[in-house]
mmCIF file of C-alpha atoms in Angstrom:
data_model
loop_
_atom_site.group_PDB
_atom_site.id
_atom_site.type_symbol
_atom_site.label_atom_id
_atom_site.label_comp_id
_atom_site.label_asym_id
_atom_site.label_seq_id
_atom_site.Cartn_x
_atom_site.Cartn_y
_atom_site.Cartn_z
ATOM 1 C CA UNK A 1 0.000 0.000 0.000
ATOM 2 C CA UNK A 2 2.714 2.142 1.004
ATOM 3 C CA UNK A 3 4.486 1.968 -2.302
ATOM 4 C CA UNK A 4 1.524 2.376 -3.986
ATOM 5 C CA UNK A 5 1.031 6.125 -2.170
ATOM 6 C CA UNK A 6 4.684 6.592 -3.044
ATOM 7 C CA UNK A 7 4.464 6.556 -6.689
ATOM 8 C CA UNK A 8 0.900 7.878 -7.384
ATOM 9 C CA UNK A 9 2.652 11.179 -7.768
ATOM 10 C CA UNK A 10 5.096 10.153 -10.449
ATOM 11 C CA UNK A 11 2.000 8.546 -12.276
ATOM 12 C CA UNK A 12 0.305 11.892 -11.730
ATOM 13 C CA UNK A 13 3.119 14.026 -12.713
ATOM 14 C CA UNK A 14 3.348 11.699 -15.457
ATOM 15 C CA UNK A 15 0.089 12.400 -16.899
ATOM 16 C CA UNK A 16 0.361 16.399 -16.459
ATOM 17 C CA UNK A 17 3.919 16.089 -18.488
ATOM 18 C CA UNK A 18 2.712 13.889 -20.991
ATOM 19 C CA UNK A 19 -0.445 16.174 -21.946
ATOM 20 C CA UNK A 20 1.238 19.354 -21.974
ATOM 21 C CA UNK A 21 4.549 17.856 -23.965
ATOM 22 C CA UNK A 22 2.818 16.833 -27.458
ATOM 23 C CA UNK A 23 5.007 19.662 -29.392
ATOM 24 C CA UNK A 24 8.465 18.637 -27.676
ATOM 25 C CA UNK A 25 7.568 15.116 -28.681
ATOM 26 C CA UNK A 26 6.080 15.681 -32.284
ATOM 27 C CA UNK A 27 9.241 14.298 -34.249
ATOM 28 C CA UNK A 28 9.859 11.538 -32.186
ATOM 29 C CA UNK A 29 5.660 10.552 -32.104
ATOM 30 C CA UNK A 30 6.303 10.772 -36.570
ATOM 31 C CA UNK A 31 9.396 8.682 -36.317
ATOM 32 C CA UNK A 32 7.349 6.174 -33.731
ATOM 33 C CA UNK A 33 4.654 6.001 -36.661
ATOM 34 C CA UNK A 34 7.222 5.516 -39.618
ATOM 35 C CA UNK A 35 8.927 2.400 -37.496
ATOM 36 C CA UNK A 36 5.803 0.727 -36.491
ATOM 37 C CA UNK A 37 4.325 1.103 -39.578
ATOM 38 C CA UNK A 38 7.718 -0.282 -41.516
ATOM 39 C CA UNK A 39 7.658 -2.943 -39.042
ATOM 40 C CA UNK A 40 3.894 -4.264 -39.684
ATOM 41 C CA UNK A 41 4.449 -3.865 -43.732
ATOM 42 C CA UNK A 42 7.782 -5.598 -43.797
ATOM 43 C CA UNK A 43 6.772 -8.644 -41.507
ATOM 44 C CA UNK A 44 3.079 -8.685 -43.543
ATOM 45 C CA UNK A 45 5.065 -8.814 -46.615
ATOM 46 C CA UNK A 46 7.982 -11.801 -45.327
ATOM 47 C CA UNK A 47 4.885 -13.964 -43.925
ATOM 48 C CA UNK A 48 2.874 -13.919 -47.437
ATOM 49 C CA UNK A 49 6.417 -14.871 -48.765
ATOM 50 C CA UNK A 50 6.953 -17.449 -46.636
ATOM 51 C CA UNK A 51 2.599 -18.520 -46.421
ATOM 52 C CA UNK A 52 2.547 -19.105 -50.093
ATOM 53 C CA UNK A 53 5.737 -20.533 -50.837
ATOM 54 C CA UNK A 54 4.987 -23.496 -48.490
ATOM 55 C CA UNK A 55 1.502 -23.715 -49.234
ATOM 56 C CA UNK A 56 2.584 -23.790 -52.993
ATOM 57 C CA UNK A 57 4.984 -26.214 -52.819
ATOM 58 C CA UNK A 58 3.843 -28.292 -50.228
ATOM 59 C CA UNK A 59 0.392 -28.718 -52.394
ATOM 60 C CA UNK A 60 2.264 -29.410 -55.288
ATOM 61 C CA UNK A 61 5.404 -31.352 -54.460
ATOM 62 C CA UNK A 62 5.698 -34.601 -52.394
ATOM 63 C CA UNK A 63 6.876 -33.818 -49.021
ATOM 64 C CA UNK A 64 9.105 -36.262 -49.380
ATOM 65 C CA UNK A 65 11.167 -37.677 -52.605
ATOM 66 C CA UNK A 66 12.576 -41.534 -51.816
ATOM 67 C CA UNK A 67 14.754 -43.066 -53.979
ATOM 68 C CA UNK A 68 13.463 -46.575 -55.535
ATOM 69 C CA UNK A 69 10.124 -48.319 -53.814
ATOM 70 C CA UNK A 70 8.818 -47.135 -50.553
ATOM 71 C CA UNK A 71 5.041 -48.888 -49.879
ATOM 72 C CA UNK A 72 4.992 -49.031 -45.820
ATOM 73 C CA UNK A 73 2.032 -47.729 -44.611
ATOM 74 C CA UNK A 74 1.854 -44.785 -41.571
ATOM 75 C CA UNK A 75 -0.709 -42.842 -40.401
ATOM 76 C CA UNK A 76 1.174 -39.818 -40.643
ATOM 77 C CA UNK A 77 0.721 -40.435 -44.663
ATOM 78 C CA UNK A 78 -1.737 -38.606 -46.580
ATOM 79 C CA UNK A 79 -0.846 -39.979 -50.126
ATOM 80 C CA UNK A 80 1.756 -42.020 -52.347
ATOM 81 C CA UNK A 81 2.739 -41.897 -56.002
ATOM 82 C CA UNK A 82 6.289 -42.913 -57.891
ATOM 83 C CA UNK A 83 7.462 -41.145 -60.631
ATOM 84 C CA UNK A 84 10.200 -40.357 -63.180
ATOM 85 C CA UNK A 85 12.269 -37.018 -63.401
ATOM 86 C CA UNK A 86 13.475 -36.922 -66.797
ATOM 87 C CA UNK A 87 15.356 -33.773 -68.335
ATOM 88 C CA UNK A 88 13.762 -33.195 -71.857
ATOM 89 C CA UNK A 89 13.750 -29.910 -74.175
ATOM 90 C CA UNK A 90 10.418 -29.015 -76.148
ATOM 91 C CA UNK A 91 9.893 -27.797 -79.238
ATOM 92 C CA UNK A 92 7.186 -25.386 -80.598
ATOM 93 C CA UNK A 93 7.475 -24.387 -84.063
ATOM 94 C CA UNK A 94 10.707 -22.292 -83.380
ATOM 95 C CA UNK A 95 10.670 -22.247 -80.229
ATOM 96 C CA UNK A 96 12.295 -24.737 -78.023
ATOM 97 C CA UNK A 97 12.707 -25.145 -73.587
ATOM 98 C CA UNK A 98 14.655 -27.381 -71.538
ATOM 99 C CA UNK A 99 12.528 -28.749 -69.112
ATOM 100 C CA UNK A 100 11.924 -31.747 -66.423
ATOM 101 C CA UNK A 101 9.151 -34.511 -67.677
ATOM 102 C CA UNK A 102 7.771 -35.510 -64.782
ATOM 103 C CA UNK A 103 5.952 -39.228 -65.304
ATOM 104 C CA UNK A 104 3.586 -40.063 -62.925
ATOM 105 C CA UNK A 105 1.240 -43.393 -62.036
ATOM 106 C CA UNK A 106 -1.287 -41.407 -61.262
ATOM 107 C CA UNK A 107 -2.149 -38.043 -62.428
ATOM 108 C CA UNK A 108 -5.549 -37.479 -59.940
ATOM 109 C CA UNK A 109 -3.115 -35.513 -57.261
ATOM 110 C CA UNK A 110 -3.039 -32.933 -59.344
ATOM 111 C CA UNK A 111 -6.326 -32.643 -60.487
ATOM 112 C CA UNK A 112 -7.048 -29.720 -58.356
ATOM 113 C CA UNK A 113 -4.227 -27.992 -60.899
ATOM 114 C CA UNK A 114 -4.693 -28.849 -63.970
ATOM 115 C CA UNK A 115 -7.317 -27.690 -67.125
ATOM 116 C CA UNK A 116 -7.113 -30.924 -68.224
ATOM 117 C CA UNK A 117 -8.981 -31.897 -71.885
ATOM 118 C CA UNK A 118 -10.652 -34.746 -71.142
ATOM 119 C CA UNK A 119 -10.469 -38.454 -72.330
ATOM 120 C CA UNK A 120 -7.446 -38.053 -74.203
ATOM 121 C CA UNK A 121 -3.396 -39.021 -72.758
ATOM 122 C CA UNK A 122 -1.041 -36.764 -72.995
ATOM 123 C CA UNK A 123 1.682 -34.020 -71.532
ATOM 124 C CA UNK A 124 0.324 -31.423 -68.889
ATOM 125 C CA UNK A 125 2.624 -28.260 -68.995
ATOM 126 C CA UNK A 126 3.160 -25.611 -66.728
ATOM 127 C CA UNK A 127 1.355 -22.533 -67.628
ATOM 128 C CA UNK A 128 4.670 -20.212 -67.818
ATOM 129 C CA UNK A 129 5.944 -23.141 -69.944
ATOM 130 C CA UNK A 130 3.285 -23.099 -72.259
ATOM 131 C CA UNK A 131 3.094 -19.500 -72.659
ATOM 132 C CA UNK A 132 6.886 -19.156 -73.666
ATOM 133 C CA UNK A 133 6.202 -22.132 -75.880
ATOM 134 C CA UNK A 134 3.007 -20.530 -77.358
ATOM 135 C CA UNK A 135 1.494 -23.966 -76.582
ATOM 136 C CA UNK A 136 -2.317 -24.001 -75.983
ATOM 137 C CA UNK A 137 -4.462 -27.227 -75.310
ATOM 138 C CA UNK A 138 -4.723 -29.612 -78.354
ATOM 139 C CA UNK A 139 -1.336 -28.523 -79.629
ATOM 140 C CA UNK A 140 1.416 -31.196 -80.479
ATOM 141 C CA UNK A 141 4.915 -30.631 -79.452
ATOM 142 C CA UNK A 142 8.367 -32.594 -79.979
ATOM 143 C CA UNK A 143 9.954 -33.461 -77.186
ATOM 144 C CA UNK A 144 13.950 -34.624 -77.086
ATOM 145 C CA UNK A 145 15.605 -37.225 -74.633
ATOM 146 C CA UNK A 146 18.543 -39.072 -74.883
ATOM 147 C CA UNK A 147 19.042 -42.757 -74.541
ATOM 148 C CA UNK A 148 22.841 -42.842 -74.074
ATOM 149 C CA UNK A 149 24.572 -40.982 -76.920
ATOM 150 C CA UNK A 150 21.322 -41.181 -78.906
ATOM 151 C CA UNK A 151 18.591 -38.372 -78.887
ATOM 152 C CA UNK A 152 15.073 -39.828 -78.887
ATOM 153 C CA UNK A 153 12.129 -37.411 -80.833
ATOM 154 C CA UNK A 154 8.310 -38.010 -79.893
ATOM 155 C CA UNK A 155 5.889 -36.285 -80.602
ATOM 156 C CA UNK A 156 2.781 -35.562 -77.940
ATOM 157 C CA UNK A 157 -0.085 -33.779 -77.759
ATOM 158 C CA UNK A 158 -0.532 -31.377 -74.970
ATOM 159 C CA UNK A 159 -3.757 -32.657 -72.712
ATOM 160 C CA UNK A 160 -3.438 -29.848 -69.930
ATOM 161 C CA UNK A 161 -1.625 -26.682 -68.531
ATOM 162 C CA UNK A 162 -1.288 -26.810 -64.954
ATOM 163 C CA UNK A 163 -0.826 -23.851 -62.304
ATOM 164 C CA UNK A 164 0.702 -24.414 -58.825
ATOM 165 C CA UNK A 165 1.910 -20.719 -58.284
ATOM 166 C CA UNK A 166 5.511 -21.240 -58.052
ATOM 167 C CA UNK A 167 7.159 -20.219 -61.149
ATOM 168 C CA UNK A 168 9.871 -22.390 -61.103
ATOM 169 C CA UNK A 169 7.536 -25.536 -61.008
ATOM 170 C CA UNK A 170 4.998 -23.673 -63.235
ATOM 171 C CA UNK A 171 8.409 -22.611 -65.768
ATOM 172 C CA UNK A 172 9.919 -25.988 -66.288
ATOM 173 C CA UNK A 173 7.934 -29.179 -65.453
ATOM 174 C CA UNK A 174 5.944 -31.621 -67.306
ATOM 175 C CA UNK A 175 3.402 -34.054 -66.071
ATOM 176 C CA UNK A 176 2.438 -37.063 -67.809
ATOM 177 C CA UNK A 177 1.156 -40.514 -67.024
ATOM 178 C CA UNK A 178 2.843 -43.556 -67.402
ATOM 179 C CA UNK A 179 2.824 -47.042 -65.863
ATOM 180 C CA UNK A 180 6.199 -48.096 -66.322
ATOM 181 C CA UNK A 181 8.339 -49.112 -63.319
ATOM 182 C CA UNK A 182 10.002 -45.830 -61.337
ATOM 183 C CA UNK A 183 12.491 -44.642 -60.126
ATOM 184 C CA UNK A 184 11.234 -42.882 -57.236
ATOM 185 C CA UNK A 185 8.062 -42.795 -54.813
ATOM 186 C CA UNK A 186 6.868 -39.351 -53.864
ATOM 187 C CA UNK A 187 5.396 -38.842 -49.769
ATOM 188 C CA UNK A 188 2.817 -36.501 -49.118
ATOM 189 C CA UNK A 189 2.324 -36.045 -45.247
ATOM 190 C CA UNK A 190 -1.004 -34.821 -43.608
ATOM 191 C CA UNK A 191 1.252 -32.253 -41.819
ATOM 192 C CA UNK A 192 4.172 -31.580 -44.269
ATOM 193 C CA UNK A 193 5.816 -29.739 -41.201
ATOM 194 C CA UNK A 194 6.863 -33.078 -40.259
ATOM 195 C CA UNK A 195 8.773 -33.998 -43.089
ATOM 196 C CA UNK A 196 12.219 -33.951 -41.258
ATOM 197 C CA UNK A 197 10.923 -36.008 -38.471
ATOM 198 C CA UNK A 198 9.440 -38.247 -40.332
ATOM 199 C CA UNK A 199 12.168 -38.812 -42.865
ATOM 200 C CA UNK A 200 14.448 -39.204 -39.519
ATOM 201 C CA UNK A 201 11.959 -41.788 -38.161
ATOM 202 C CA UNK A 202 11.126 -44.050 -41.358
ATOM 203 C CA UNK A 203 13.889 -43.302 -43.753
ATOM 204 C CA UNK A 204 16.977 -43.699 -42.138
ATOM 205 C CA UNK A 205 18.041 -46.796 -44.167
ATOM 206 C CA UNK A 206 16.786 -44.603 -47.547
ATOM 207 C CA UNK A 207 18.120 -41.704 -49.941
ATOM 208 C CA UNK A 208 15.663 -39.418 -49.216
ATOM 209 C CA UNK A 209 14.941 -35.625 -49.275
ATOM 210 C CA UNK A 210 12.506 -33.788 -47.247
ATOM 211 C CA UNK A 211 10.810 -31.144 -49.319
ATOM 212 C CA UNK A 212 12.354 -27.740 -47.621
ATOM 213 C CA UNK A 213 15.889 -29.743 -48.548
ATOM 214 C CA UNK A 214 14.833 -29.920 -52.315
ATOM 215 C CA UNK A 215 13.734 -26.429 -52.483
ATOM 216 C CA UNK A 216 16.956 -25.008 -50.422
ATOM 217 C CA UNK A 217 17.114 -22.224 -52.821
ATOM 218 C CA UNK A 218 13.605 -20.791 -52.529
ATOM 219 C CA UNK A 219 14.237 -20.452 -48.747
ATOM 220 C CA UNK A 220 17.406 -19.058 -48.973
ATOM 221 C CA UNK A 221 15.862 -16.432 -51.328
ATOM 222 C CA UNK A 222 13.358 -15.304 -48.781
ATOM 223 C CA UNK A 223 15.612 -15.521 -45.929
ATOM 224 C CA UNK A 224 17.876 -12.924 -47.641
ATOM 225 C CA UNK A 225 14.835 -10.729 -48.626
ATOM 226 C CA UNK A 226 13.954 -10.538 -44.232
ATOM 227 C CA UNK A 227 17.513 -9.859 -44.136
ATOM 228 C CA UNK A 228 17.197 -6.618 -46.008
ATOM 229 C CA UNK A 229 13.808 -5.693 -44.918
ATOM 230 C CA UNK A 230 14.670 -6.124 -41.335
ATOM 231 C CA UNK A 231 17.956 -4.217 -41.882
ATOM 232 C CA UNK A 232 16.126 -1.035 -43.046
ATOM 233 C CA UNK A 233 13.194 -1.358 -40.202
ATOM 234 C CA UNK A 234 16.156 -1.177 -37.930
ATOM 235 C CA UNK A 235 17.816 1.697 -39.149
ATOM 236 C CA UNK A 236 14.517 2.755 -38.946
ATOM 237 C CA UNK A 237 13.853 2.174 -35.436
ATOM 238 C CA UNK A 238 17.391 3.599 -34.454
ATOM 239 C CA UNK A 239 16.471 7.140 -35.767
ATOM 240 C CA UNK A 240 13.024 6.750 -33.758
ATOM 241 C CA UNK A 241 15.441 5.739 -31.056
ATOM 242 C CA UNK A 242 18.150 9.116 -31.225
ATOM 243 C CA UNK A 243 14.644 11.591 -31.988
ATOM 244 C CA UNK A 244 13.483 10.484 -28.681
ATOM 245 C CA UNK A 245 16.881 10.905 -26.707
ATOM 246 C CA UNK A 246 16.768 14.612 -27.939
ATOM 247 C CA UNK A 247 13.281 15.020 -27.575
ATOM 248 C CA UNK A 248 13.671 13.954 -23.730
ATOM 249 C CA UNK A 249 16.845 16.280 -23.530
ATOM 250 C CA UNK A 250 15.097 19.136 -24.529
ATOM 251 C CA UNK A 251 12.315 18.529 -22.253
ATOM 252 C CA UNK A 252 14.702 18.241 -19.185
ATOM 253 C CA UNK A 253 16.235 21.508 -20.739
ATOM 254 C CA UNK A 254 12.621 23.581 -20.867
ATOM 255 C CA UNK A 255 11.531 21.986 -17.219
ATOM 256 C CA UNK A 256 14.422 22.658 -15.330
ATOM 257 C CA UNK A 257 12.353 24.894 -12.803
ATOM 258 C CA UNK A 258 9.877 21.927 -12.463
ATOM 259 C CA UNK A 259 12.435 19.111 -11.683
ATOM 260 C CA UNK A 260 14.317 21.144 -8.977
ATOM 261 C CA UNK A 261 11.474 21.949 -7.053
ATOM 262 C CA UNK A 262 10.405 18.092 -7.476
ATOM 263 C CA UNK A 263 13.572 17.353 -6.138
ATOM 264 C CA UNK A 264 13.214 19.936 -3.605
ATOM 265 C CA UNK A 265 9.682 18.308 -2.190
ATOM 266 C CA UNK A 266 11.549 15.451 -1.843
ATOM 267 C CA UNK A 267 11.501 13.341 -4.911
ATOM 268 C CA UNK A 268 13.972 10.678 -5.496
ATOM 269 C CA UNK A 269 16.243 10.858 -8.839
ATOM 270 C CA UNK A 270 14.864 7.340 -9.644
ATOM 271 C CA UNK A 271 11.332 8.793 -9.329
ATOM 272 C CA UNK A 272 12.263 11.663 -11.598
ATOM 273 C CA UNK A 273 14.085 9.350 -14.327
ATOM 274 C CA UNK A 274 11.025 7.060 -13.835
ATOM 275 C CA UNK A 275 8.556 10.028 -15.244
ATOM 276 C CA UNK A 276 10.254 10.943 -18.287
ATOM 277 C CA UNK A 277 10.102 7.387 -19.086
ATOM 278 C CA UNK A 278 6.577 6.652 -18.170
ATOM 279 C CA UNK A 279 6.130 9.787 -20.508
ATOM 280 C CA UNK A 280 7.856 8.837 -23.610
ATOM 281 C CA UNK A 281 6.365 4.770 -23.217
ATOM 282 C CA UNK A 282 2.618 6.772 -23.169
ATOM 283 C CA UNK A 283 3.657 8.823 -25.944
ATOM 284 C CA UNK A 284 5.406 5.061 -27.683
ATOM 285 C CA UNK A 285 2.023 4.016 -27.157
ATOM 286 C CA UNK A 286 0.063 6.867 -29.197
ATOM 287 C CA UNK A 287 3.390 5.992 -32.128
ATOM 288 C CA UNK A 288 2.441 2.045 -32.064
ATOM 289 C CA UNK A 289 -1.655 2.519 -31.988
ATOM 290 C CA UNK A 290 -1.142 4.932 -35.216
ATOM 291 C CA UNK A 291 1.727 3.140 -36.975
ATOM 292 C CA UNK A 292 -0.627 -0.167 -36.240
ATOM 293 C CA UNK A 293 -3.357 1.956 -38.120
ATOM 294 C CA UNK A 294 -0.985 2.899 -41.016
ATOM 295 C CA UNK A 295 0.262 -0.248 -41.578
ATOM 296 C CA UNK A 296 -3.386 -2.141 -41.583
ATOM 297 C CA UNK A 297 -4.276 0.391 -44.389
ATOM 298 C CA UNK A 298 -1.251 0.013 -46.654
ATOM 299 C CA UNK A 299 -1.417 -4.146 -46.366
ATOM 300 C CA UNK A 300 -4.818 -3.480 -46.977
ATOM 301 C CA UNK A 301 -4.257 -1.526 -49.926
ATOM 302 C CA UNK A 302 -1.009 -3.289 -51.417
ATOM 303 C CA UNK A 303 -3.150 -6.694 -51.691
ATOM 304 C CA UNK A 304 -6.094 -5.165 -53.663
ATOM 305 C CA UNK A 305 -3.417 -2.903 -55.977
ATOM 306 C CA UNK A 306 -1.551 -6.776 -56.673
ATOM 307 C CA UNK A 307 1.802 -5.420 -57.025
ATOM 308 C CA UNK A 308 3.099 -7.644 -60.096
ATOM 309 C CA UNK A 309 7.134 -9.519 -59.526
ATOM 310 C CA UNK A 310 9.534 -9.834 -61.675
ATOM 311 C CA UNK A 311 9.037 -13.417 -63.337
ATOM 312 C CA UNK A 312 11.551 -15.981 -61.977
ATOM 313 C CA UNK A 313 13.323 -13.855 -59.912
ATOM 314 C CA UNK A 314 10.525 -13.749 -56.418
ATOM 315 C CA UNK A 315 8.776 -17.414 -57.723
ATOM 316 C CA UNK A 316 5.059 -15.201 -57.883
ATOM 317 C CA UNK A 317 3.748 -13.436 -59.490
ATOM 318 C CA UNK A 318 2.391 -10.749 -57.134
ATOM 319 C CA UNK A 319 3.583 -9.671 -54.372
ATOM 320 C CA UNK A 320 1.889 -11.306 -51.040
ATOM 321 C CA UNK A 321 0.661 -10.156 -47.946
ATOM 322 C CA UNK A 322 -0.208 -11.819 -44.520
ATOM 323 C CA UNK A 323 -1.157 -10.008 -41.290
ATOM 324 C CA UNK A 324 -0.407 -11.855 -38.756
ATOM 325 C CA UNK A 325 -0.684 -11.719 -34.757
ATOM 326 C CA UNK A 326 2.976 -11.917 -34.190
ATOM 327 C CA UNK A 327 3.850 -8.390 -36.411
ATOM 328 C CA UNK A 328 2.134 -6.566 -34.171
ATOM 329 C CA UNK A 329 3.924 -7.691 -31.426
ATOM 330 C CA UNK A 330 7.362 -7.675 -32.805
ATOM 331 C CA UNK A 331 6.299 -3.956 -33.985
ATOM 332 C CA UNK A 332 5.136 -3.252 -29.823
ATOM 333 C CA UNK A 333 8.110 -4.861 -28.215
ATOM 334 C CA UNK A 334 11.046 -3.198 -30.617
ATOM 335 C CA UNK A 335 8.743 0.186 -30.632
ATOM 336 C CA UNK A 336 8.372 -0.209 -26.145
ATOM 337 C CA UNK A 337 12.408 -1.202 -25.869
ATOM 338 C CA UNK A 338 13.692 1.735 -28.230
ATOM 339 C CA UNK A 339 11.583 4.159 -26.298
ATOM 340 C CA UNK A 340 12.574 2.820 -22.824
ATOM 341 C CA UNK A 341 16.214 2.400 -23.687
ATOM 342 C CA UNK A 342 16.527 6.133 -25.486
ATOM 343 C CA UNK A 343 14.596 7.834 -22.959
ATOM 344 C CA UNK A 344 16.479 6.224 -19.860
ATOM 345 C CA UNK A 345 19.831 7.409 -21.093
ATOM 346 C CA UNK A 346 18.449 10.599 -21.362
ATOM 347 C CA UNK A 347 16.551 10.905 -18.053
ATOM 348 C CA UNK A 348 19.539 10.248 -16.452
ATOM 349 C CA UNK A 349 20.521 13.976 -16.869
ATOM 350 C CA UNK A 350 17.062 15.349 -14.957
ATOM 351 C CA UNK A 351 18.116 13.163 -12.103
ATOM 352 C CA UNK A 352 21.347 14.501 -11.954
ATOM 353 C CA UNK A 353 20.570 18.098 -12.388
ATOM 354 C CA UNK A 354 21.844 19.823 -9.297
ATOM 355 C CA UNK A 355 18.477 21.721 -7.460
ATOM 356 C CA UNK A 356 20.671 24.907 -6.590
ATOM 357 C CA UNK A 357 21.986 26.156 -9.337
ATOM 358 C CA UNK A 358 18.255 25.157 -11.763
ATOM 359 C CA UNK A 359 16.297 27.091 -9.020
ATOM 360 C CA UNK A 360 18.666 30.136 -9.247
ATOM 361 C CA UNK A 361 18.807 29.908 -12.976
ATOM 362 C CA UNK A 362 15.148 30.081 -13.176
#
């Protein structure tokens, strides 16, 4: 209880500074808004990133990839199918691709991807693929393998274009069906999360690959891009950090009078430190509510504009957002510390302002 009586004044005091101290404040408040609101776009735009890349290839890709015949059954499995990866180029007229012919024993797991003519066998292309190909549905194409030293030339018709949304899938593979022995059996998990474990688990006597090791590159990719965007939020953040330090400085400076006779009455310099801070967290408060507004609107905004990507250099094709739970606090936890930090360095100097020589300034 005691303690309680002891620092209602502070809070009081704190309340009476923090309404009368909006124009000392006003840069640091801006730069508050600027890094909350970098924070909640950057994070928005690494979780779409990272949200649609899995989802993409996780829908599309086996979760696993085991070399020669795996049949044992686990509940953990969703689905099986064995396939061939065979490097091929196409030919259209005079245009020709290198690509990766993908045979299949069964084609239905990617129903859900395909516009498939019906009641007819053939190859099922990527859409990019097809469009640099000027291939539509119906059209026949050459494709070239080799069989040693030999190339082989066969002609198919194309059945299908298929669209997972990763453009390096959607860029160079071809689907077909085709019941001859394989060489390897594709895994898809009902929580592809669990690909690691499960390859640990099951496949320790196989050559296997888990599907985040097969698609090292597409993580790597958006790792760097958080790398960069986090890089600038901090830089960011550090100027919000310095406007603060001087906007507490000058403060102290204009309420020299104040904190002497505060010190006077009988206030501790730890109780005097401690309002300055309480002042500039309130006023990091007002900075994360209206960055946290800001930010809302321009994720809001960027995902009906559909920013277009470069082709094959982001792997889709516009750019994605996801708001998440965890940006906001990220954004209130670096916004809180840089305002705590900046403003206890300097609050140090209004505890340590000597009460004699403020009072005669004054």
């Amino acid at each position: 209880m005691k303690g309680g009586k002891r620092n209602s004044p502070v809070f009081l005091l704190t309340i009476s500074f923090f309404t009368r101290s909006k124009k000392n404040f006003k840069f640091s408040l801006i730069a508050m808004i600027i890094g909350v609101w970098g924070i909640i776009v950057v994070t928005s735009i690494i979780n779409g990133f990272d949200s649609l890349l899995i989802d993409s290839i996780t829908n599309f890709y086996p979760h696993l990839v085991v070399r020669g015949n795996y049949a044992q059954n686990s509940s953990e499995i969703d689905k099986i199918v064995n396939f061939n990866i065979i490097p091929v180029a196409v030919i259209n007229q005079s245009k020709i691709a290198f690509s990766q012919l993908m045979e299949l024993d069964d084609l239905s797991i990617y129903e859900g991807f395909v516009n498939e003519e019906s009641g007819t066998e053939g190859l099922i292309l990527g859409n990019k693929l097809a469009n640099n190909l000027n291939v539509e549905i119906g059209d026949t194409i050459i494709t070239v393998r080799t069989k040693g030293l030999l190339p082989i030339f066969q002609e198919s018709k194309v059945t299908g274009i298929f669209d997972s949304g990763v453009y390096s899938y959607d860029s160079t593979f071809i689907l077909s069906q085709n019941s001859n022995s394989k060489e390897y059996t594709g895994i898809f998990l009902k929580n592809p999360n669990k690909a690691q474990q499960f390859k640990e688990k099951y496949l320790s006597g196989y050559s296997a690959l888990t599907w985040e090791e097969s698609n090292e590159t597409l993580a790597k990719a958006v790792q760097f891009d958080s790398l960069i965007a986090f890089t600038i939020t901090f830089f960011i953040l550090l100027i919000s950090g310095f406007s603060i330090s001087n906007s507490v400085s000058f403060s102290v400076f204009t309420r020299k009078k104040e904190i002497a006779i505060l010190r006077a009455l009988g206030f501790q310099r730890r109780q005097v430190s401690t309002i300055f801070i309480l002042e500039t967290f309130l006023i990091s408060l007002v900075g994360f509510v209206l960055g946290v507004i800001a930010g809302i609107l321009t994720c809001w905004f960027l995902i009906i504009l559909k920013i277009p990507l470069p082709e094959g250099l982001f792997y889709v094709e516009y750019l994605p957002i996801k708001i998440t739970a965890s940006s906001f606090l990220i954004a209130f936890l670096i916004n809180s510390f840089v305002s705590i930090f900046f403003s206890y360095i300097a609050s140090r100097r209004a505890a340590s302002l000597n009460i004699v020589e403020s009072l005669k300034e004054e």
